[in-house]
CSV table of C-alpha atoms and ligand atoms in Angstrom, one decimal:
chain,number,residue,atom,x,y,z
A,1179,MET,CA,2.8,-31.2,-21.4
A,1180,PRO,CA,0.3,-29.8,-19.0
A,1181,PHE,CA,1.7,-27.6,-16.2
A,1182,LYS,CA,3.7,-29.1,-13.4
A,1183,LEU,CA,4.3,-27.8,-10.0
A,1184,TYR,CA,5.7,-29.1,-7.1
A,1185,ASN,CA,3.0,-29.2,-4.3
A,1186,SER,CA,4.8,-29.0,-0.9
A,1187,LEU,CA,2.1,-30.4,1.0
A,1188,THR,CA,2.0,-33.5,-1.1
A,1189,ARG,CA,6.3,-32.7,-1.5
A,1190,THR,CA,5.5,-34.1,-5.8
A,1191,GLU,CA,5.4,-32.4,-8.9
A,1192,GLU,CA,1.7,-32.7,-9.4
A,1193,ALA,CA,0.0,-31.5,-12.9
A,1194,PHE,CA,-1.9,-28.1,-11.8
A,1195,ALA,CA,-5.5,-26.9,-13.4
A,1196,PRO,CA,-7.9,-24.7,-11.3
A,1197,SER,CA,-10.7,-27.3,-9.6
A,1198,ASP,CA,-13.6,-25.4,-11.7
A,1199,GLY,CA,-11.2,-25.8,-14.8
A,1200,ASP,CA,-11.5,-22.0,-15.2
A,1201,THR,CA,-10.5,-20.2,-12.8
A,1202,VAL,CA,-7.4,-20.2,-10.8
A,1203,ARG,CA,-7.9,-19.1,-7.4
A,1204,MET,CA,-4.7,-17.9,-5.4
A,1205,TYR,CA,-3.8,-16.5,-2.1
A,1206,SER,CA,-0.2,-15.1,-1.6
A,1207,CYS,CA,1.1,-14.0,1.8
A,1208,GLY,CA,2.1,-10.2,1.1
A,1209,PRO,CA,4.1,-7.8,3.2
A,1210,THR,CA,4.3,-6.6,6.9
A,1211,VAL,CA,4.6,-3.3,6.3
A,1212,TYR,CA,6.4,-1.6,9.0
A,1213,ASN,CA,9.6,-0.9,6.7
A,1214,TYR,CA,10.7,-1.1,2.9
A,1215,VAL,CA,11.0,-4.6,1.9
A,1216,HIS,CA,13.9,-5.9,1.1
A,1217,ILE,CA,14.7,-7.9,-2.3
A,1218,GLY,CA,14.2,-11.3,-0.2
A,1219,ASN,CA,11.0,-10.9,-0.2
A,1220,LEU,CA,11.1,-9.4,-3.3
A,1221,ARG,CA,12.4,-12.4,-4.6
A,1222,THR,CA,9.2,-14.0,-3.6
A,1223,PHE,CA,7.1,-11.6,-4.7
A,1224,ALA,CA,8.8,-11.7,-8.4
A,1225,PHE,CA,8.7,-15.7,-7.9
A,1226,GLN,CA,4.7,-15.2,-7.1
A,1227,ASP,CA,4.6,-12.2,-10.3
A,1228,VAL,CA,6.0,-15.6,-12.9
A,1229,LEU,CA,3.5,-18.1,-11.6
A,1230,ARG,CA,0.5,-15.5,-12.5
A,1231,ARG,CA,1.7,-14.6,-15.8
A,1232,HIS,CA,2.5,-18.4,-16.4
A,1233,LEU,CA,-1.0,-19.4,-15.5
A,1234,ARG,CA,-2.4,-16.6,-17.5
A,1235,HIS,CA,-0.5,-17.4,-20.4
A,1236,SER,CA,-1.7,-21.0,-19.7
A,1237,GLY,CA,-5.0,-19.9,-21.0
A,1238,TRP,CA,-6.9,-19.8,-17.5
A,1239,ARG,CA,-8.1,-17.2,-15.9
A,1240,LEU,CA,-7.0,-15.5,-12.4
A,1241,ARG,CA,-8.4,-14.2,-9.2
A,1242,HIS,CA,-5.5,-13.7,-7.4
A,1243,VAL,CA,-5.0,-12.2,-3.9
A,1244,MET,CA,-2.4,-11.0,-1.7
A,1245,ASN,CA,-3.0,-9.2,1.5
A,1246,ILE,CA,-1.1,-6.2,3.4
A,1247,THR,CA,-0.7,-7.0,7.2
A,1248,ASP,CA,-1.2,-3.9,8.6
A,1249,VAL,CA,-1.5,-4.3,12.6
A,1250,GLU,CA,0.6,-7.0,14.0
A,1251,ASP,CA,3.7,-6.3,16.5
A,1252,LYS,CA,6.4,-5.1,14.7
A,1253,ILE,CA,4.2,-2.5,13.1
A,1254,ILE,CA,2.9,-1.4,16.6
A,1255,ALA,CA,6.3,-1.4,18.3
A,1256,ALA,CA,7.4,0.8,15.1
A,1257,ALA,CA,5.0,3.2,15.0
A,1258,PHE,CA,5.2,3.7,18.6
A,1259,ALA,CA,8.6,4.7,18.5
A,1260,ALA,CA,7.9,7.0,15.4
A,1261,GLY,CA,5.2,8.4,17.5
A,1262,VAL,CA,2.4,8.5,15.1
A,1263,PRO,CA,-0.7,6.3,14.7
A,1264,ILE,CA,-0.1,3.0,12.9
A,1265,GLY,CA,-2.4,3.7,9.9
A,1266,GLU,CA,-0.4,6.7,9.4
A,1267,TYR,CA,2.5,4.8,9.6
A,1268,THR,CA,1.6,1.9,7.6
A,1269,ALA,CA,0.3,4.1,4.9
A,1270,GLN,CA,4.0,5.5,3.6
A,1271,TYR,CA,5.5,1.7,3.4
A,1272,VAL,CA,2.6,0.5,1.7
A,1273,GLU,CA,2.7,3.2,-1.1
A,1274,ALA,CA,6.6,2.2,-1.1
A,1275,PHE,CA,5.8,-1.6,-1.4
A,1276,PHE,CA,3.3,-0.5,-4.7
A,1277,GLU,CA,5.6,1.3,-6.0
A,1278,ASP,CA,8.7,-0.9,-5.5
A,1279,CYS,CA,6.6,-4.0,-7.6
A,1280,ALA,CA,5.6,-1.2,-10.6
A,1281,GLN,CA,9.6,-0.5,-10.7
A,1282,LEU,CA,10.1,-4.5,-11.0
A,1283,ARG,CA,7.0,-4.8,-13.4
A,1284,LEU,CA,5.2,-7.0,-10.7
A,1285,GLU,CA,1.8,-7.3,-12.2
A,1286,ARG,CA,-0.5,-6.0,-9.2
A,1287,PRO,CA,-3.2,-9.0,-7.7
A,1288,GLU,CA,-6.8,-8.8,-8.6
A,1289,VAL,CA,-7.2,-8.3,-5.1
A,1290,VAL,CA,-4.9,-6.4,-2.2
A,1291,PRO,CA,-6.6,-6.2,1.3
A,1292,ALA,CA,-5.6,-5.1,4.0
A,1293,ALA,CA,-5.8,-6.7,7.3
A,1294,THR,CA,-7.8,-4.1,9.4
A,1295,ASP,CA,-10.1,-3.8,6.6
A,1296,HIS,CA,-11.3,-7.3,7.5
A,1297,ILE,CA,-11.4,-7.8,11.3
A,1298,PRO,CA,-15.3,-8.6,11.3
A,1299,GLN,CA,-14.5,-11.6,8.9
A,1300,MET,CA,-11.6,-12.3,11.5
A,1301,ILE,CA,-14.0,-12.4,14.6
A,1302,GLY,CA,-16.9,-14.7,12.6
A,1303,LEU,CA,-13.5,-16.9,11.8
A,1304,VAL,CA,-12.4,-17.5,15.8
A,1305,GLN,CA,-16.0,-18.1,16.4
A,1306,ARG,CA,-16.4,-20.7,14.1
A,1307,ILE,CA,-13.3,-22.1,15.5
A,1308,ALA,CA,-14.7,-21.7,19.1
A,1309,LYS,CA,-18.2,-22.9,17.9
A,1310,ALA,CA,-15.9,-26.6,16.6
A,1311,GLY,CA,-14.3,-26.3,20.4
A,1312,HIS,CA,-10.8,-25.1,19.4
A,1313,ALA,CA,-10.4,-22.2,20.9
A,1314,TYR,CA,-9.7,-21.3,24.8
A,1315,GLU,CA,-9.3,-18.0,26.5
A,1316,VAL,CA,-6.4,-17.3,28.5
A,1317,ASP,CA,-6.2,-13.8,30.7
A,1318,GLY,CA,-8.3,-11.8,28.1
A,1319,SER,CA,-6.7,-14.0,24.8
A,1320,THR,CA,-8.1,-16.6,22.6
A,1321,TYR,CA,-5.9,-19.1,21.6
A,1322,PHE,CA,-6.3,-22.0,19.0
A,1323,ARG,CA,-6.3,-25.7,21.0
A,1324,ILE,CA,-4.0,-28.1,18.9
A,1325,SER,CA,-4.7,-31.0,20.8
A,1326,GLY,CA,-7.0,-33.1,19.5
A,1327,LEU,CA,-6.5,-31.9,15.6
A,1328,PRO,CA,-4.1,-35.2,14.4
A,1329,SER,CA,-3.8,-33.9,11.2
A,1330,TYR,CA,-1.4,-31.1,12.5
A,1331,GLY,CA,1.9,-30.6,11.0
A,1332,LYS,CA,1.2,-32.3,7.6
A,1333,LEU,CA,2.7,-29.5,5.7
A,1334,SER,CA,5.8,-29.0,7.5
A,1335,ARG,CA,5.8,-32.6,8.5
A,1336,LEU,CA,7.4,-31.3,12.1
A,1337,ASP,CA,6.9,-34.0,15.4
A,1338,SER,CA,5.7,-32.2,17.8
A,1339,ARG,CA,9.0,-32.6,20.0
A,1340,SER,CA,10.6,-30.4,17.1
A,1341,VAL,CA,7.4,-28.2,17.0
A,1342,LEU,CA,7.9,-27.6,20.7
A,1343,VAL,CA,11.6,-26.8,20.4
A,1344,GLY,CA,10.6,-24.5,17.4
A,1345,ALA,CA,8.0,-22.7,18.6
A,1346,ARG,CA,8.6,-18.8,19.2
A,1347,VAL,CA,6.7,-19.3,22.9
A,1348,ASP,CA,5.6,-15.1,23.6
A,1349,SER,CA,6.9,-14.0,27.1
A,1350,ASP,CA,2.5,-13.0,26.9
A,1351,GLU,CA,1.8,-16.0,26.2
A,1352,TYR,CA,3.0,-18.1,29.6
A,1353,GLY,CA,-1.0,-19.4,29.9
A,1354,LYS,CA,-1.3,-21.9,27.0
A,1355,ASP,CA,-2.5,-24.9,27.4
A,1356,ASP,CA,0.4,-26.3,25.1
A,1357,ALA,CA,3.7,-24.6,23.7
A,1358,ARG,CA,2.4,-25.1,20.2
A,1359,ASP,CA,-0.9,-23.5,20.3
A,1360,PHE,CA,-1.3,-20.2,18.9
A,1361,VAL,CA,-3.1,-17.2,19.5
A,1362,LEU,CA,-6.3,-16.3,17.4
A,1363,TRP,CA,-7.3,-13.3,19.3
A,1364,LYS,CA,-4.9,-11.2,21.2
A,1365,ALA,CA,-5.6,-9.3,24.0
A,1366,SER,CA,-4.7,-5.1,23.8
A,1367,ARG,CA,-2.5,-4.1,26.3
A,1368,LYS,CA,-2.9,0.0,27.3
A,1369,GLY,CA,-2.2,2.3,24.5
A,1370,GLU,CA,-2.4,-0.6,22.0
A,1371,PRO,CA,-4.9,-0.8,18.6
A,1372,SER,CA,-8.0,-2.7,19.6
A,1373,TRP,CA,-11.1,-3.5,18.6
A,1374,PRO,CA,-13.9,-4.8,20.1
A,1375,SER,CA,-15.2,-8.6,19.9
A,1376,PRO,CA,-17.2,-11.2,21.8
A,1377,PHE,CA,-14.2,-12.5,23.9
A,1378,GLY,CA,-12.9,-8.3,24.5
A,1379,PRO,CA,-11.0,-5.9,23.2
A,1380,GLY,CA,-8.3,-7.3,21.0
A,1381,ARG,CA,-6.7,-7.6,17.7
A,1382,PRO,CA,-6.6,-10.8,14.9
A,1383,GLY,CA,-3.3,-12.8,15.6
A,1384,TRP,CA,-1.3,-13.1,12.2
A,1385,HIS,CA,-2.0,-16.3,10.9
A,1386,LEU,CA,-5.8,-15.6,11.5
A,1387,GLU,CA,-5.4,-12.4,9.0
A,1388,CYS,CA,-4.6,-14.9,6.2
A,1389,SER,CA,-7.0,-17.6,6.7
A,1390,ALA,CA,-9.9,-14.7,7.0
A,1391,MET,CA,-8.3,-12.8,3.9
A,1392,ALA,CA,-8.5,-15.9,1.7
A,1393,MET,CA,-11.4,-17.3,2.7
A,1394,GLU,CA,-13.3,-13.8,1.9
A,1395,TYR,CA,-12.1,-13.4,-1.5
A,1396,LEU,CA,-11.5,-17.4,-3.1
A,1397,GLY,CA,-14.1,-19.4,-0.4
A,1398,GLU,CA,-13.3,-22.1,2.2
A,1399,ALA,CA,-11.3,-24.0,-0.2
A,1400,PHE,CA,-9.1,-22.6,-3.3
A,1401,ASP,CA,-6.4,-23.7,-5.9
A,1402,ILE,CA,-2.8,-22.6,-4.9
A,1403,HIS,CA,-1.2,-20.3,-1.7
A,1404,THR,CA,2.4,-19.4,-2.3
A,1405,GLY,CA,4.7,-17.7,0.5
A,1406,GLY,CA,8.2,-17.9,1.2
A,1407,VAL,CA,9.6,-20.8,2.7
A,1408,ASP,CA,10.3,-19.8,5.9
A,1409,LEU,CA,6.1,-19.5,6.2
A,1410,GLN,CA,6.0,-22.9,6.0
A,1411,PHE,CA,6.2,-23.4,9.3
A,1412,PRO,CA,4.3,-22.0,11.6
A,1413,HIS,CA,2.3,-19.8,9.9
A,1414,HIS,CA,1.0,-21.6,6.9
A,1415,GLU,CA,0.5,-25.1,9.3
A,1416,ASN,CA,-1.1,-22.8,11.4
A,1417,GLU,CA,-3.7,-21.6,8.3
A,1418,ILE,CA,-4.1,-24.8,7.3
A,1419,ALA,CA,-5.2,-26.1,10.8
A,1420,GLN,CA,-7.1,-22.8,11.6
A,1421,SER,CA,-9.4,-22.9,8.7
A,1422,GLU,CA,-9.9,-26.7,7.9
A,1423,CYS,CA,-10.9,-27.0,11.7
A,1424,ALA,CA,-13.4,-24.2,11.0
A,1425,THR,CA,-14.9,-25.7,7.7
A,1426,GLY,CA,-14.2,-28.6,7.7
A,1427,LYS,CA,-12.9,-28.6,4.6
A,1428,PRO,CA,-9.4,-28.6,2.4
A,1429,PHE,CA,-8.0,-25.5,3.1
A,1430,ALA,CA,-5.6,-24.8,-0.5
A,1431,ARG,CA,-4.6,-28.1,-2.7
A,1432,PHE,CA,-1.2,-26.5,-3.8
A,1433,TRP,CA,1.3,-24.9,-1.1
A,1434,VAL,CA,4.3,-23.4,-3.3
A,1435,HIS,CA,7.2,-22.0,-1.5
A,1436,ALA,CA,10.2,-19.9,-3.1
A,1437,GLU,CA,13.7,-20.4,-1.9
A,1438,HIS,CA,15.5,-18.2,0.0
A,1439,LEU,CA,17.9,-15.5,-1.4
A,1440,LEU,CA,21.0,-15.5,0.4
A,1441,VAL,CA,23.5,-12.8,1.3
A,1442,ASP,CA,27.4,-14.5,1.5
A,1443,GLY,CA,25.5,-17.8,2.2
A,1444,LYS,CA,23.0,-16.4,4.7
A,1445,LYS,CA,19.4,-15.7,4.1
A,1446,MET,CA,18.8,-12.0,3.5
A,1447,SER,CA,16.8,-11.3,6.6
A,1448,LYS,CA,15.7,-7.5,7.9
A,1449,SER,CA,16.5,-8.8,12.2
A,1450,ASP,CA,20.2,-9.6,10.8
A,1451,GLY,CA,21.0,-6.4,9.4
A,1452,ASN,CA,22.2,-8.1,5.8
A,1453,PHE,CA,19.9,-6.9,3.8
A,1454,TYR,CA,19.2,-4.2,0.3
A,1455,THR,CA,15.9,-2.7,-0.5
A,1456,LEU,CA,15.2,-2.1,-4.3
A,1457,ARG,CA,15.9,1.4,-3.0
A,1458,ASP,CA,19.6,0.7,-2.0
A,1459,LEU,CA,20.3,-0.8,-5.4
A,1460,LEU,CA,18.7,1.8,-7.7
A,1461,ASP,CA,20.6,4.4,-5.7
A,1462,ARG,CA,23.4,2.4,-6.5
A,1463,GLY,CA,23.0,3.1,-10.0
A,1464,HIS,CA,21.4,-0.9,-10.8
A,1465,SER,CA,18.6,-0.9,-13.3
A,1466,PRO,CA,15.3,-2.1,-12.1
A,1467,ASP,CA,15.2,-4.6,-15.3
A,1468,ALA,CA,18.3,-6.0,-14.3
A,1469,ILE,CA,17.5,-6.7,-10.8
A,1470,ARG,CA,14.1,-8.1,-12.0
A,1471,TYR,CA,16.2,-10.4,-14.6
A,1472,LEU,CA,18.0,-11.7,-11.2
A,1473,LEU,CA,15.7,-12.6,-8.9
A,1474,VAL,CA,13.3,-14.8,-11.6
A,1475,ALA,CA,16.5,-16.5,-13.5
A,1476,THR,CA,17.2,-18.9,-10.9
A,1477,PRO,CA,13.9,-21.1,-10.4
A,1478,TYR,CA,11.9,-20.3,-7.5
A,1479,ARG,CA,12.9,-23.5,-5.6
A,1480,LYS,CA,16.6,-23.4,-5.6
A,1481,GLN,CA,18.4,-20.8,-3.1
A,1482,LEU,CA,20.1,-17.6,-5.1
A,1483,ASN,CA,23.2,-15.8,-3.8
A,1484,PHE,CA,22.6,-12.3,-4.6
A,1485,THR,CA,25.6,-11.0,-5.4
A,1486,PHE,CA,26.6,-7.5,-7.6
A,1487,ASP,CA,28.7,-9.5,-10.0
A,1488,GLY,CA,25.6,-11.4,-10.6
A,1489,LEU,CA,23.8,-8.5,-10.9
A,1490,ARG,CA,26.1,-7.5,-13.7
A,1491,ALA,CA,25.5,-10.1,-15.9
A,1492,ALA,CA,21.8,-10.3,-15.7
A,1493,ALA,CA,22.1,-6.7,-16.7
A,1494,ALA,CA,24.6,-7.8,-19.7
A,1495,SER,CA,22.1,-10.7,-21.0
A,1496,ILE,CA,19.0,-8.1,-21.2
A,1497,GLU,CA,21.6,-5.6,-23.3
A,1498,ARG,CA,22.7,-8.7,-25.5
A,1499,LEU,CA,18.7,-9.9,-25.9
A,1500,ARG,CA,18.3,-6.2,-26.5
A,1501,ASN,CA,21.2,-5.7,-29.4
A,1502,PHE,CA,19.7,-9.3,-31.0
A,1503,ALA,CA,16.2,-7.3,-31.1
A,1504,ARG,CA,17.0,-4.9,-32.2
A,1505,ARG,CA,19.1,-6.6,-34.9
A,1506,LEU,CA,15.6,-8.5,-36.0
A,1507,GLU,CA,14.0,-5.5,-36.0
A,1508,ASP,CA,16.1,-3.8,-38.5
A,1509,GLY,CA,15.1,-5.8,-41.0
A,1510,CYS,CA,17.6,-8.8,-42.5
A,1511,ARG,CA,17.6,-8.7,-46.1
A,1512,LEU,CA,19.2,-12.5,-46.9
A,1513,PRO,CA,17.5,-15.4,-47.8
A,1514,ASP,CA,15.1,-17.1,-45.0
A,1515,GLY,CA,17.3,-20.2,-44.1
A,1516,GLU,CA,15.5,-23.5,-42.7
A,1517,ASP,CA,18.0,-24.1,-39.9
A,1518,ALA,CA,17.0,-20.7,-38.3
A,1519,SER,CA,13.4,-21.7,-38.4
A,1520,ALA,CA,13.7,-25.1,-36.9
A,1521,ALA,CA,15.9,-23.5,-34.4
A,1522,ALA,CA,13.0,-21.0,-33.5
A,1523,ALA,CA,10.9,-23.8,-33.1
A,1524,ARG,CA,12.7,-25.6,-30.8
A,1525,ALA,CA,13.3,-22.9,-29.1
A,1526,ARG,CA,10.0,-21.7,-28.3
A,1527,VAL,CA,8.8,-25.7,-27.3
A,1528,GLN,CA,11.9,-25.6,-24.9
A,1529,PHE,CA,10.9,-22.2,-23.5
A,1530,GLN,CA,7.2,-23.5,-22.9
A,1531,ASP,CA,8.0,-26.8,-22.1
A,1532,SER,CA,10.9,-25.5,-19.1
A,1533,LEU,CA,7.9,-23.4,-17.3
A,1534,ASP,CA,5.6,-26.2,-17.6
A,1535,ASP,CA,8.1,-27.8,-15.4
A,1536,ASP,CA,7.7,-26.1,-12.1
A,1537,LEU,CA,8.3,-22.9,-13.3
A,1538,ASN,CA,12.5,-23.9,-14.6
A,1539,THR,CA,13.0,-20.8,-15.5
A,1540,ALA,CA,16.5,-21.2,-16.4
A,1541,GLY,CA,15.6,-23.9,-19.1
A,1542,ALA,CA,13.5,-21.3,-20.4
A,1543,LEU,CA,16.3,-18.9,-20.5
A,1544,GLY,CA,18.8,-21.7,-21.7
A,1545,ALA,CA,16.5,-22.2,-25.0
A,1546,VAL,CA,16.5,-18.7,-25.7
A,1547,PHE,CA,19.8,-18.1,-25.8
A,1548,GLU,CA,20.7,-21.3,-27.3
A,1549,TYR,CA,18.4,-19.9,-30.5
A,1550,VAL,CA,20.2,-16.3,-30.3
A,1551,ARG,CA,23.4,-18.3,-30.9
A,1552,ALA,CA,22.0,-20.1,-33.6
A,1553,ALA,CA,20.2,-17.1,-35.4
A,1554,ASN,CA,23.6,-15.2,-35.3
A,1555,SER,CA,25.9,-17.6,-36.3
A,1556,ALA,CA,22.9,-18.3,-39.3
A,1557,MET,CA,22.8,-14.4,-39.8
A,1558,ASP,CA,26.9,-15.0,-40.3
A,1559,SER,CA,26.3,-17.6,-42.8
A,1560,GLY,CA,24.0,-16.1,-44.9
A,1561,THR,CA,21.0,-17.9,-44.4
A,1562,PHE,CA,18.7,-15.4,-42.3
A,1563,GLY,CA,16.0,-13.6,-43.8
A,1564,PRO,CA,12.7,-11.9,-42.6
A,1565,GLY,CA,10.8,-15.0,-42.0
A,1566,ASN,CA,13.0,-16.4,-40.0
A,1567,ALA,CA,13.3,-12.4,-38.1
A,1568,ALA,CA,9.8,-12.7,-37.7
A,1569,GLU,CA,9.8,-16.2,-35.9
A,1570,GLY,CA,13.0,-14.8,-33.4
A,1571,LEU,CA,10.6,-12.0,-32.9
A,1572,ALA,CA,7.9,-14.2,-31.9
A,1573,LEU,CA,10.2,-16.2,-29.4
A,1574,LEU,CA,11.2,-12.6,-28.1
A,1575,GLY,CA,7.4,-11.9,-27.5
A,1576,ASP,CA,7.3,-15.1,-25.4
A,1577,PHE,CA,10.1,-14.7,-23.3
A,1578,ASP,CA,8.7,-11.0,-22.7
A,1579,ARG,CA,5.4,-12.0,-21.6
A,1580,ILE,CA,7.1,-14.1,-18.5
A,1581,PHE,CA,10.2,-12.1,-18.4
A,1582,ASP,CA,9.2,-8.6,-19.0
A,1583,VAL,CA,12.6,-6.6,-19.2
A,1584,MET,CA,12.8,-5.7,-22.8
A,1585,ARG,CA,11.4,-2.4,-22.3
A,1586,PRO,CA,13.8,-0.3,-19.7
A,1587,LEU,CA,12.2,-0.6,-16.7
A,1588,SER,CA,13.1,2.9,-15.2
A,1589,ALA,CA,10.2,4.9,-16.9
A,1590,VAL,CA,8.5,4.7,-13.5
A,1591,ARG,CA,8.4,7.3,-11.3
A,1592,VAL,CA,9.0,7.9,-7.9
A,1593,ALA,CA,6.1,9.0,-6.1
A,1594,ARG,CA,6.2,12.6,-4.7
A,1595,GLY,CA,6.1,11.3,-0.8
A,1596,GLU,CA,9.0,9.4,-1.4
A,1597,VAL,CA,10.4,12.2,-3.2
A,1598,GLU,CA,9.8,15.2,-0.5
A,1599,ARG,CA,11.1,12.5,2.6
A,1600,LEU,CA,14.5,12.2,0.3
A,1601,VAL,CA,14.3,15.7,-0.3
A,1602,GLY,CA,14.2,16.2,3.3
A,1603,GLU,CA,16.9,13.8,4.6
A,1604,ARG,CA,19.3,15.4,2.4
A,1605,ALA,CA,18.7,18.6,4.0
A,1606,ALA,CA,19.3,17.2,7.3
A,1607,ALA,CA,22.3,15.6,6.1
A,1608,ARG,CA,23.9,18.9,5.1
A,1609,ARG,CA,23.2,20.2,7.6
A,1610,ALA,CA,24.9,18.0,9.6
A,1611,ARG,CA,27.3,18.7,7.2
A,1612,ASN,CA,27.2,15.0,6.0
A,1613,PHE,CA,28.1,16.0,1.8
A,1614,ALA,CA,28.9,12.8,0.9
A,1615,LEU,CA,25.3,11.2,2.2
A,1616,ALA,CA,23.9,14.3,0.5
A,1617,ASP,CA,25.5,13.7,-2.8
A,1618,ARG,CA,24.4,10.3,-2.5
A,1619,ILE,CA,20.8,11.1,-2.3
A,1620,ARG,CA,21.2,13.4,-4.7
A,1621,ASP,CA,22.8,11.3,-7.5
A,1622,GLY,CA,20.2,8.2,-6.5
A,1623,LEU,CA,17.3,11.1,-7.2
A,1624,ALA,CA,18.9,11.8,-10.0
A,1625,ALA,CA,19.3,8.0,-11.5
A,1626,ARG,CA,15.5,7.7,-10.7
A,1627,GLY,CA,14.7,10.3,-12.8
A,1628,VAL,CA,14.1,13.2,-10.5
A,1629,VAL,CA,16.6,16.5,-10.6
A,1630,LEU,CA,17.4,18.6,-7.7
A,1631,ARG,CA,17.5,22.1,-7.7
A,1632,ASP,CA,18.6,24.1,-4.4
A,1633,GLY,CA,17.8,28.0,-4.1
A,1634,PRO,CA,17.7,30.6,-1.6
A,1635,SER,CA,14.5,29.4,-0.5
A,1636,GLY,CA,16.0,25.4,0.1
A,1637,THR,CA,15.8,22.4,-2.3
A,1638,GLN,CA,12.9,22.9,-5.4
A,1639,TRP,CA,12.6,19.6,-7.1
A,1640,HIS,CA,11.3,18.3,-10.8
A,1641,TYR,CA,10.6,14.7,-12.7
A,1642,SER,CA,13.1,15.4,-15.6
A,1643,GLU,CA,11.5,14.9,-19.3
B,2812,AMP,P1,7.1,-10.5,5.7
B,2812,AMP,O1,6.9,-8.8,5.3
B,2812,AMP,O2,8.8,-10.7,6.9
B,2812,AMP,O3,6.0,-11.3,5.9
B,2812,AMP,O4,8.2,-11.4,4.4
B,2812,AMP,C1,7.3,-11.2,2.9
B,2812,AMP,C2,7.8,-12.2,1.5
B,2812,AMP,O5,8.8,-12.4,1.7
B,2812,AMP,C3,7.2,-13.9,2.7
B,2812,AMP,O6,6.5,-14.2,1.9
B,2812,AMP,C4,8.3,-14.4,3.1
B,2812,AMP,O7,8.7,-15.7,3.3
B,2812,AMP,C5,9.6,-13.6,1.9
B,2812,AMP,N1,10.9,-13.7,2.6
B,2812,AMP,C6,11.6,-13.0,3.5
B,2812,AMP,N2,12.8,-13.1,3.5
B,2812,AMP,C7,13.3,-13.8,2.5
B,2812,AMP,C8,14.4,-14.1,1.5
B,2812,AMP,N3,15.6,-14.0,2.4
B,2812,AMP,N4,14.2,-14.8,0.6
B,2812,AMP,C9,12.8,-14.6,-0.2
B,2812,AMP,N5,11.9,-14.5,0.5
B,2812,AMP,C10,11.7,-14.0,1.5
B,2813,ZN,ZN1,0.0,-15.2,5.3
């Protein structure tokens, strides 16, 4: 069965293969590093991890690029409020992001470029867009002109009226010719980070950052572009417009979008304040493997409503699979049975077919649990031998290459900088006589393998083991 992947651009499931028949070239919009990511963001990153793994296990090589957006309005505002240079401000959240990804066993993409390391490429792209006649300047900023581009809107299929209504118009962008136009190069105000350019000192627009970094590492046309559904418009629509206008080639062939993670029926988001970071959940004693399982068990095109009951159920499912694996590893001295063999073969095919069907992770899990039931009853009826156990372990091997939750995940160490920060927060909480918070921080660190010892010269800490 070929791998079928839903393409937002064509609104159909299409058979996927890399255009050169060998290496999949894929770009994912990465985090904007002004804060910790929340588990909604991590759902999208976890979907990308499942996609990565499935592509590799399908026999293709992979060149996956995920950017770090490290210059942007929200970052500038947050760094300014904290009174530190933006590079210093973002570094701590880049580190925290990698740590969160490691906790959830998200494979690191082959290339993880930071926007601020690619300013010359971004300037070059603006020049190509200008040459194509789609750039204009107002008050020192350079904008992309949408008019005269009939294909604009082909991804989100919004008509120009709703585009107008939906557009976010910054107060400093009044001068634009058309409200849909977006900034390519933003003039810097006093005190803001800026780079010299042929169109004046300034900084790149967010959409431009992704197009330039994708082209730098994947070429002008590549296989897959991913992100959360909220990025479809305007971010991805604008990436397409400026890239295709500069190169005259179709940008990405497949656009793949993950649905949102919700809390109480509402999108989890920083601005609404209804979010949990990974750290929040770990501090409450939940395990990273249960969180990973929960994030990937629902197929990526379905919304996922986050609940603590769901998280506990995820932990119980993993426990069931681990117990079953232990039973298989302990060895079975009964005679082999044909029914158990057939059940294993069926489950392995169904597992694979489900993932080939647009990454239907729920179907893949269904195949595994159906097999566990069949195997348990074969054991109870005395028809499950060593050969059957080997087949069962092979199925669990398939499962874990994608889901990766069979080994406990808590072995990942909290970064030193993060421990120091929390130890500092705890000291501040104690000074403010907020002992409940101080204890929570200590217990949270203990759950993550860090032991604190209070002494006359302050708090010492070490990793447990
Ligand atoms: P940001 O750092 O805001 O650019 O977001 C990083 C990624 O997380 C993007 O792909 C977003 O589409 C995605 N994202 C944001 N909120 C959610 C959510 N509640 N559920 C799933 N993905 C999300
Ligand atoms: Zn992007």
